[in-house]
PDB file of C-alpha atoms in Angstrom:
ATOM      1  CA  TYR A   1     -12.227 -14.523   6.012  1.00 79.00           C
ATOM      2  CA  PHE A   2      -9.582 -11.992   6.387  1.00 83.00           C
ATOM      3  CA  VAL A   3      -8.960 -11.181   3.360  1.00 83.00           C
ATOM      4  CA  MET A   4     -13.025 -11.295   2.484  1.00 85.00           C
ATOM      5  CA  GLY A   5     -13.397  -8.836   4.953  1.00 88.00           C
ATOM      6  CA  LEU A   6     -10.688  -6.524   3.019  1.00 90.00           C
ATOM      7  CA  LYS A   7     -12.533  -6.354   0.510  1.00 94.00           C
ATOM      8  CA  SER A   8     -14.640  -4.300   1.673  1.00 95.00           C
ATOM      9  CA  ALA A   9     -12.350  -1.430   1.170  1.00 95.00           C
ATOM     10  CA  ALA A  10     -13.139  -1.677  -2.620  1.00 96.00           C
ATOM     11  CA  TYR A  11     -16.339  -1.540  -1.885  1.00 96.00           C
ATOM     12  CA  GLU A  12     -16.284   1.440   0.175  1.00 95.00           C
ATOM     13  CA  ILE A  13     -14.309   3.714  -2.475  1.00 95.00           C
ATOM     14  CA  TRP A  14     -17.024   2.440  -4.832  1.00 96.00           C
ATOM     15  CA  GLU A  15     -19.671   3.399  -3.098  1.00 95.00           C
ATOM     16  CA  ASP A  16     -19.051   6.429  -1.552  1.00 93.00           C
ATOM     17  CA  THR A  17     -17.532   7.934  -5.156  1.00 92.00           C
ATOM     18  CA  GLY A  18     -20.776   7.285  -6.234  1.00 94.00           C
ATOM     19  CA  GLY A  19     -19.196   4.342  -8.140  1.00 94.00           C
ATOM     20  CA  PHE A  20     -15.694   6.037  -9.375  1.00 92.00           C
ATOM     21  CA  ILE A  21     -12.621   3.542  -9.477  1.00 95.00           C
ATOM     22  CA  PRO A  22      -9.819   5.308  -9.203  1.00 96.00           C
ATOM     23  CA  ASP A  23      -6.766   5.001 -11.969  1.00 96.00           C
ATOM     24  CA  THR A  24      -4.542   3.639  -9.246  1.00 97.00           C
ATOM     25  CA  GLY A  25      -4.791   2.044  -5.569  1.00 97.00           C
ATOM     26  CA  ILE A  26      -0.945   2.620  -3.229  1.00 98.00           C
ATOM     27  CA  VAL A  27      -1.340  -0.102  -0.744  1.00 97.00           C
ATOM     28  CA  PRO A  28       1.647  -0.772   2.246  1.00 97.00           C
ATOM     29  CA  VAL A  29       2.793  -4.136   2.172  1.00 96.00           C
ATOM     30  CA  GLY A  30       3.065  -6.618   5.154  1.00 93.00           C
ATOM     31  CA  SER A  31       1.789  -9.614   5.080  1.00 92.00           C
ATOM     32  CA  GLY A  32      -0.483  -8.830   2.105  1.00 93.00           C
ATOM     33  CA  GLY A  33      -4.066  -8.958   3.451  1.00 93.00           C
ATOM     34  CA  PHE A  34      -5.466  -5.755   2.877  1.00 95.00           C
ATOM     35  CA  LEU A  35      -3.287  -5.507  -0.694  1.00 97.00           C
ATOM     36  CA  GLU A  36      -5.059  -8.970  -1.353  1.00 96.00           C
ATOM     37  CA  GLY A  37      -8.235  -7.864  -0.164  1.00 96.00           C
ATOM     38  CA  LEU A  38      -8.391  -4.647  -2.451  1.00 97.00           C
ATOM     39  CA  PHE A  39      -8.017  -6.285  -5.804  1.00 98.00           C
ATOM     40  CA  THR A  40     -10.253  -9.265  -4.814  1.00 97.00           C
ATOM     41  CA  GLY A  41     -12.946  -6.265  -3.348  1.00 97.00           C
ATOM     42  CA  PHE A  42     -12.202  -4.219  -7.427  1.00 97.00           C
ATOM     43  CA  GLU A  43     -12.644  -7.670  -8.975  1.00 97.00           C
ATOM     44  CA  SER A  44     -15.892  -8.353  -7.689  1.00 97.00           C
ATOM     45  CA  LEU A  45     -16.652  -4.715  -8.408  1.00 97.00           C
ATOM     46  CA  VAL A  46     -15.815  -5.576 -11.983  1.00 97.00           C
ATOM     47  CA  PHE A  47     -17.703  -9.411 -11.854  1.00 97.00           C
ATOM     48  CA  ALA A  48     -21.101  -8.433 -10.783  1.00 97.00           C
ATOM     49  CA  GLY A  49     -20.623  -5.128 -13.581  1.00 97.00           C
ATOM     50  CA  TYR A  50     -21.163  -1.982 -10.814  1.00 96.00           C
ATOM     51  CA  ALA A  51     -16.914  -1.037 -12.312  1.00 96.00           C
ATOM     52  CA  THR A  52     -14.856  -1.836 -16.197  1.00 95.00           C
ATOM     53  CA  ARG A  53     -11.872  -2.129 -14.445  1.00 96.00           C
ATOM     54  CA  VAL A  54      -9.319  -3.039 -11.921  1.00 97.00           C
ATOM     55  CA  PRO A  55      -7.122   0.293 -10.838  1.00 97.00           C
ATOM     56  CA  LYS A  56      -3.552  -0.406 -10.924  1.00 98.00           C
ATOM     57  CA  ILE A  57      -2.698  -1.735  -7.499  1.00 98.00           C
ATOM     58  CA  ILE A  58       1.154  -1.210  -6.144  1.00 98.00           C
ATOM     59  CA  GLY A  59       2.551  -2.499  -2.664  1.00 98.00           C
ATOM     60  CA  VAL A  60       4.333  -0.025  -0.812  1.00 98.00           C
ATOM     61  CA  GLN A  61       7.821  -1.489   1.644  1.00 97.00           C
ATOM     62  CA  ALA A  62      10.138   0.084   3.587  1.00 97.00           C
ATOM     63  CA  ALA A  63      13.350   0.026   1.857  1.00 96.00           C
ATOM     64  CA  ALA A  64      14.657  -1.550   5.337  1.00 95.00           C
ATOM     65  CA  CYS A  65      12.458  -4.796   4.159  1.00 94.00           C
ATOM     66  CA  THR A  66      11.530  -5.568   0.460  1.00 95.00           C
ATOM     67  CA  PRO A  67      10.282  -9.487  -0.206  1.00 95.00           C
ATOM     68  CA  ILE A  68       7.661  -8.966  -2.431  1.00 96.00           C
ATOM     69  CA  HIS A  69       9.439  -6.018  -3.363  1.00 96.00           C
ATOM     70  CA  SER A  70      12.616  -7.535  -4.468  1.00 95.00           C
ATOM     71  CA  ALA A  71      10.160 -11.043  -5.940  1.00 96.00           C
ATOM     72  CA  PHE A  72       8.533  -8.224  -8.134  1.00 97.00           C
ATOM     73  CA  ILE A  73      11.473  -6.609  -9.358  1.00 96.00           C
ATOM     74  CA  GLN A  74      12.745  -9.684 -10.455  1.00 94.00           C
ATOM     75  CA  ASP A  75       9.477 -11.160 -11.936  1.00 95.00           C
ATOM     76  CA  SER A  76       9.762 -14.325  -9.632  1.00 94.00           C
ATOM     77  CA  ASP A  77       7.437 -15.295  -7.213  1.00 90.00           C
ATOM     78  CA  GLU A  78      10.470 -16.471  -4.982  1.00 87.00           C
ATOM     79  CA  LEU A  79      10.927 -14.257  -2.018  1.00 86.00           C
ATOM     80  CA  ALA A  80      14.606 -13.658  -0.645  1.00 77.00           C
ATOM     81  CA  GLU A  81      15.646 -12.672   2.768  1.00 73.00           C
ATOM     82  CA  VAL A  82      15.706  -9.733   1.885  1.00 77.00           C
ATOM     83  CA  CYS A  83      15.334  -7.301   5.610  1.00 79.00           C
ATOM     84  CA  VAL A  84      17.993  -5.270   6.059  1.00 78.00           C
ATOM     85  CA  GLY A  85      17.740  -3.622   9.108  1.00 83.00           C
ATOM     86  CA  GLU A  86      14.617  -1.376  11.113  1.00 87.00           C
ATOM     87  CA  THR A  87      12.614   1.151   9.446  1.00 90.00           C
ATOM     88  CA  ILE A  88      10.342   3.164  11.733  1.00 89.00           C
ATOM     89  CA  ALA A  89       7.031   1.413   9.525  1.00 91.00           C
ATOM     90  CA  GLU A  90       6.754  -1.929  11.795  1.00 89.00           C
ATOM     91  CA  GLY A  91       3.281  -2.655   9.698  1.00 89.00           C
ATOM     92  CA  ILE A  92       5.294  -3.752   6.591  1.00 92.00           C
ATOM     93  CA  VAL A  93       7.603  -5.404   8.161  1.00 91.00           C
ATOM     94  CA  VAL A  94       7.279  -9.601   7.437  1.00 91.00           C
ATOM     95  CA  GLN A  95      10.266 -10.945   5.973  1.00 90.00           C
ATOM     96  CA  ARG A  96       7.859 -14.258   4.966  1.00 91.00           C
ATOM     97  CA  PRO A  97       4.937 -12.508   3.537  1.00 92.00           C
ATOM     98  CA  PRO A  98       2.532 -15.665   3.706  1.00 91.00           C
ATOM     99  CA  ARG A  99      -0.211 -13.937   0.977  1.00 91.00           C
ATOM    100  CA  ALA A 100       3.452 -12.819  -1.253  1.00 94.00           C
ATOM    101  CA  LYS A 101       2.011 -14.679  -4.448  1.00 95.00           C
ATOM    102  CA  ALA A 102      -1.129 -13.772  -4.120  1.00 95.00           C
ATOM    103  CA  VAL A 103       0.104 -10.148  -3.398  1.00 97.00           C
ATOM    104  CA  LEU A 104       2.334 -10.813  -6.874  1.00 98.00           C
ATOM    105  CA  ASP A 105      -0.538 -12.298  -8.557  1.00 97.00           C
ATOM    106  CA  ALA A 106      -2.893  -8.958  -7.804  1.00 98.00           C
ATOM    107  CA  ILE A 107      -0.116  -6.527  -8.826  1.00 98.00           C
ATOM    108  CA  ARG A 108       1.293  -8.224 -12.008  1.00 98.00           C
ATOM    109  CA  LYS A 109      -2.984  -8.463 -13.095  1.00 98.00           C
ATOM    110  CA  SER A 110      -3.963  -4.747 -12.252  1.00 98.00           C
ATOM    111  CA  GLY A 111      -0.750  -3.748 -14.563  1.00 98.00           C
ATOM    112  CA  GLY A 112       0.294  -2.165 -11.092  1.00 98.00           C
ATOM    113  CA  TYR A 113       3.860  -2.558  -9.782  1.00 98.00           C
ATOM    114  CA  THR A 114       6.051  -2.344  -6.218  1.00 98.00           C
ATOM    115  CA  VAL A 115       7.618   0.862  -4.784  1.00 98.00           C
ATOM    116  CA  ALA A 116      10.107   0.297  -2.008  1.00 97.00           C
ATOM    117  CA  VAL A 117      10.471   3.840   0.191  1.00 98.00           C
ATOM    118  CA  GLU A 118      13.176   5.239   2.618  1.00 96.00           C
ATOM    119  CA  GLU A 119      13.283   6.238   6.147  1.00 94.00           C
ATOM    120  CA  LYS A 120      13.836  10.026   5.526  1.00 95.00           C
ATOM    121  CA  GLU A 121      10.557   9.705   2.671  1.00 97.00           C
ATOM    122  CA  ILE A 122       8.377   7.982   5.092  1.00 95.00           C
ATOM    123  CA  LEU A 123       8.669  10.714   8.101  1.00 92.00           C
ATOM    124  CA  ASP A 124       8.710  13.477   5.813  1.00 95.00           C
ATOM    125  CA  ALA A 125       5.146  12.009   4.771  1.00 96.00           C
ATOM    126  CA  VAL A 126       3.976  11.975   8.452  1.00 92.00           C
ATOM    127  CA  GLN A 127       4.873  15.303   8.979  1.00 91.00           C
ATOM    128  CA  ARG A 128       3.079  16.312   5.711  1.00 95.00           C
ATOM    129  CA  LEU A 129      -0.069  14.503   6.381  1.00 94.00           C
ATOM    130  CA  SER A 130       0.517  15.858  10.161  1.00 89.00           C
ATOM    131  CA  SER A 131       0.641  18.684   8.810  1.00 91.00           C
ATOM    132  CA  SER A 132      -3.214  18.294   6.792  1.00 93.00           C
ATOM    133  CA  GLY A 133      -4.737  17.004   9.771  1.00 92.00           C
ATOM    134  CA  ILE A 134      -4.303  13.779   9.094  1.00 92.00           C
ATOM    135  CA  TYR A 135      -2.714  11.595  12.031  1.00 89.00           C
ATOM    136  CA  VAL A 136      -1.647   8.413  10.868  1.00 91.00           C
ATOM    137  CA  GLU A 137       1.300   5.442  11.969  1.00 91.00           C
ATOM    138  CA  PRO A 138       4.413   5.793   9.348  1.00 93.00           C
ATOM    139  CA  THR A 139       3.482   2.489   7.696  1.00 94.00           C
ATOM    140  CA  SER A 140       0.218   4.283   6.495  1.00 94.00           C
ATOM    141  CA  ALA A 141       2.187   7.735   5.451  1.00 96.00           C
ATOM    142  CA  SER A 142       4.806   4.648   3.326  1.00 97.00           C
ATOM    143  CA  THR A 143       1.334   4.875   0.758  1.00 98.00           C
ATOM    144  CA  LEU A 144       2.570   9.060   0.171  1.00 98.00           C
ATOM    145  CA  ALA A 145       5.923   8.010   0.105  1.00 98.00           C
ATOM    146  CA  ALA A 146       4.960   6.200  -2.690  1.00 98.00           C
ATOM    147  CA  TRP A 147       2.675   8.915  -4.631  1.00 98.00           C
ATOM    148  CA  LEU A 148       5.141  10.866  -3.955  1.00 97.00           C
ATOM    149  CA  LYS A 149       7.638   8.772  -5.964  1.00 96.00           C
ATOM    150  CA  ILE A 150       5.752   7.997  -8.795  1.00 96.00           C
ATOM    151  CA  GLU A 151       5.085   9.037 -12.341  1.00 93.00           C
ATOM    152  CA  LYS A 152       2.738  11.391 -12.650  1.00 94.00           C
ATOM    153  CA  LYS A 153       0.182   9.641 -14.269  1.00 94.00           C
ATOM    154  CA  ASP A 154      -0.202   7.032 -11.467  1.00 93.00           C
ATOM    155  CA  ARG A 155      -0.937  10.332  -9.494  1.00 94.00           C
ATOM    156  CA  GLU A 156      -3.895  11.473 -10.655  1.00 93.00           C
ATOM    157  CA  ASN A 157      -6.820   9.763  -9.650  1.00 94.00           C
ATOM    158  CA  ALA A 158      -5.133   8.137  -7.008  1.00 96.00           C
ATOM    159  CA  VAL A 159      -6.112   6.205  -3.704  1.00 96.00           C
ATOM    160  CA  LEU A 160      -3.930   6.179  -0.836  1.00 96.00           C
ATOM    161  CA  ILE A 161      -4.732   3.385   1.994  1.00 94.00           C
ATOM    162  CA  LEU A 162      -4.772   4.727   5.586  1.00 94.00           C
ATOM    163  CA  THR A 163      -4.585   2.061   7.628  1.00 83.00           C
ATOM    164  CA  GLY A 164      -3.370   3.284  10.931  1.00 80.00           C
ATOM    165  CA  SER A 165      -3.912   6.499  13.069  1.00 75.00           C
ATOM    166  CA  GLY A 166      -0.950   7.811  14.373  1.00 72.00           C
ATOM    167  CA  LEU A 167      -1.855   6.658  17.988  1.00 71.00           C
ATOM    168  CA  LYS A 168       0.006   3.547  17.771  1.00 71.00           C
ATOM    169  CA  THR A 169       3.562   4.390  17.556  1.00 67.00           C
ATOM    170  CA  THR A 170       2.901   8.262  18.387  1.00 62.00           C
ATOM    171  CA  GLU A 171       5.701   8.002  21.142  1.00 67.00           C
ATOM    172  CA  LYS A 172       8.401   6.084  19.461  1.00 62.00           C
ATOM    173  CA  TYR A 173       7.886   8.910  15.786  1.00 59.00           C
ATOM    174  CA  TYR A 174       7.987  11.967  18.262  1.00 61.00           C
ATOM    175  CA  SER A 175      10.706  11.372  19.141  1.00 63.00           C
ATOM    176  CA  LEU A 176      12.189  10.793  15.850  1.00 61.00           C
ATOM    177  CA  LEU A 177      10.385  14.122  14.242  1.00 59.00           C
ATOM    178  CA  GLN A 178      12.389  16.289  17.028  1.00 63.00           C
ATOM    179  CA  GLY A 179      15.713  14.672  16.571  1.00 56.00           C
TER     180      GLY A 179
END
């Protein structure tokens, strides 16, 4: 039921924008539920006749732990042990994502792809969002880090999913930003 509840994010995007479907949706991927829910929600809008297409879905993982990204790059559904270190984007550190096959299917069906982002890119994105008055945790900021890396054509009309408040990890990454 969790994934079904996350479908509502697609409905909210559609409703809040007056029926606009973005060209691209950029989503942090840990276990994969949010990405799967978003994709399923857009598919439901198409099925119901409220939309004509599903946006390209881009899944974002921290470079320190990339099981989905590695499987996508290798055009495989098999996950390898690819967590090589720690990351400040703790919410997307899942070595064996339980929803991996569904996530990979959603990304492929949408014409999307995956992006791995480095620690410095995540920290830069946190600072950039903070300076704009948006205080999110590093996991959420990973979507901006990915947006800054992708091709310009995929940046236009993109929705970045910001999933968590910066208050969740303030002390940890504030010290990283200072040092």
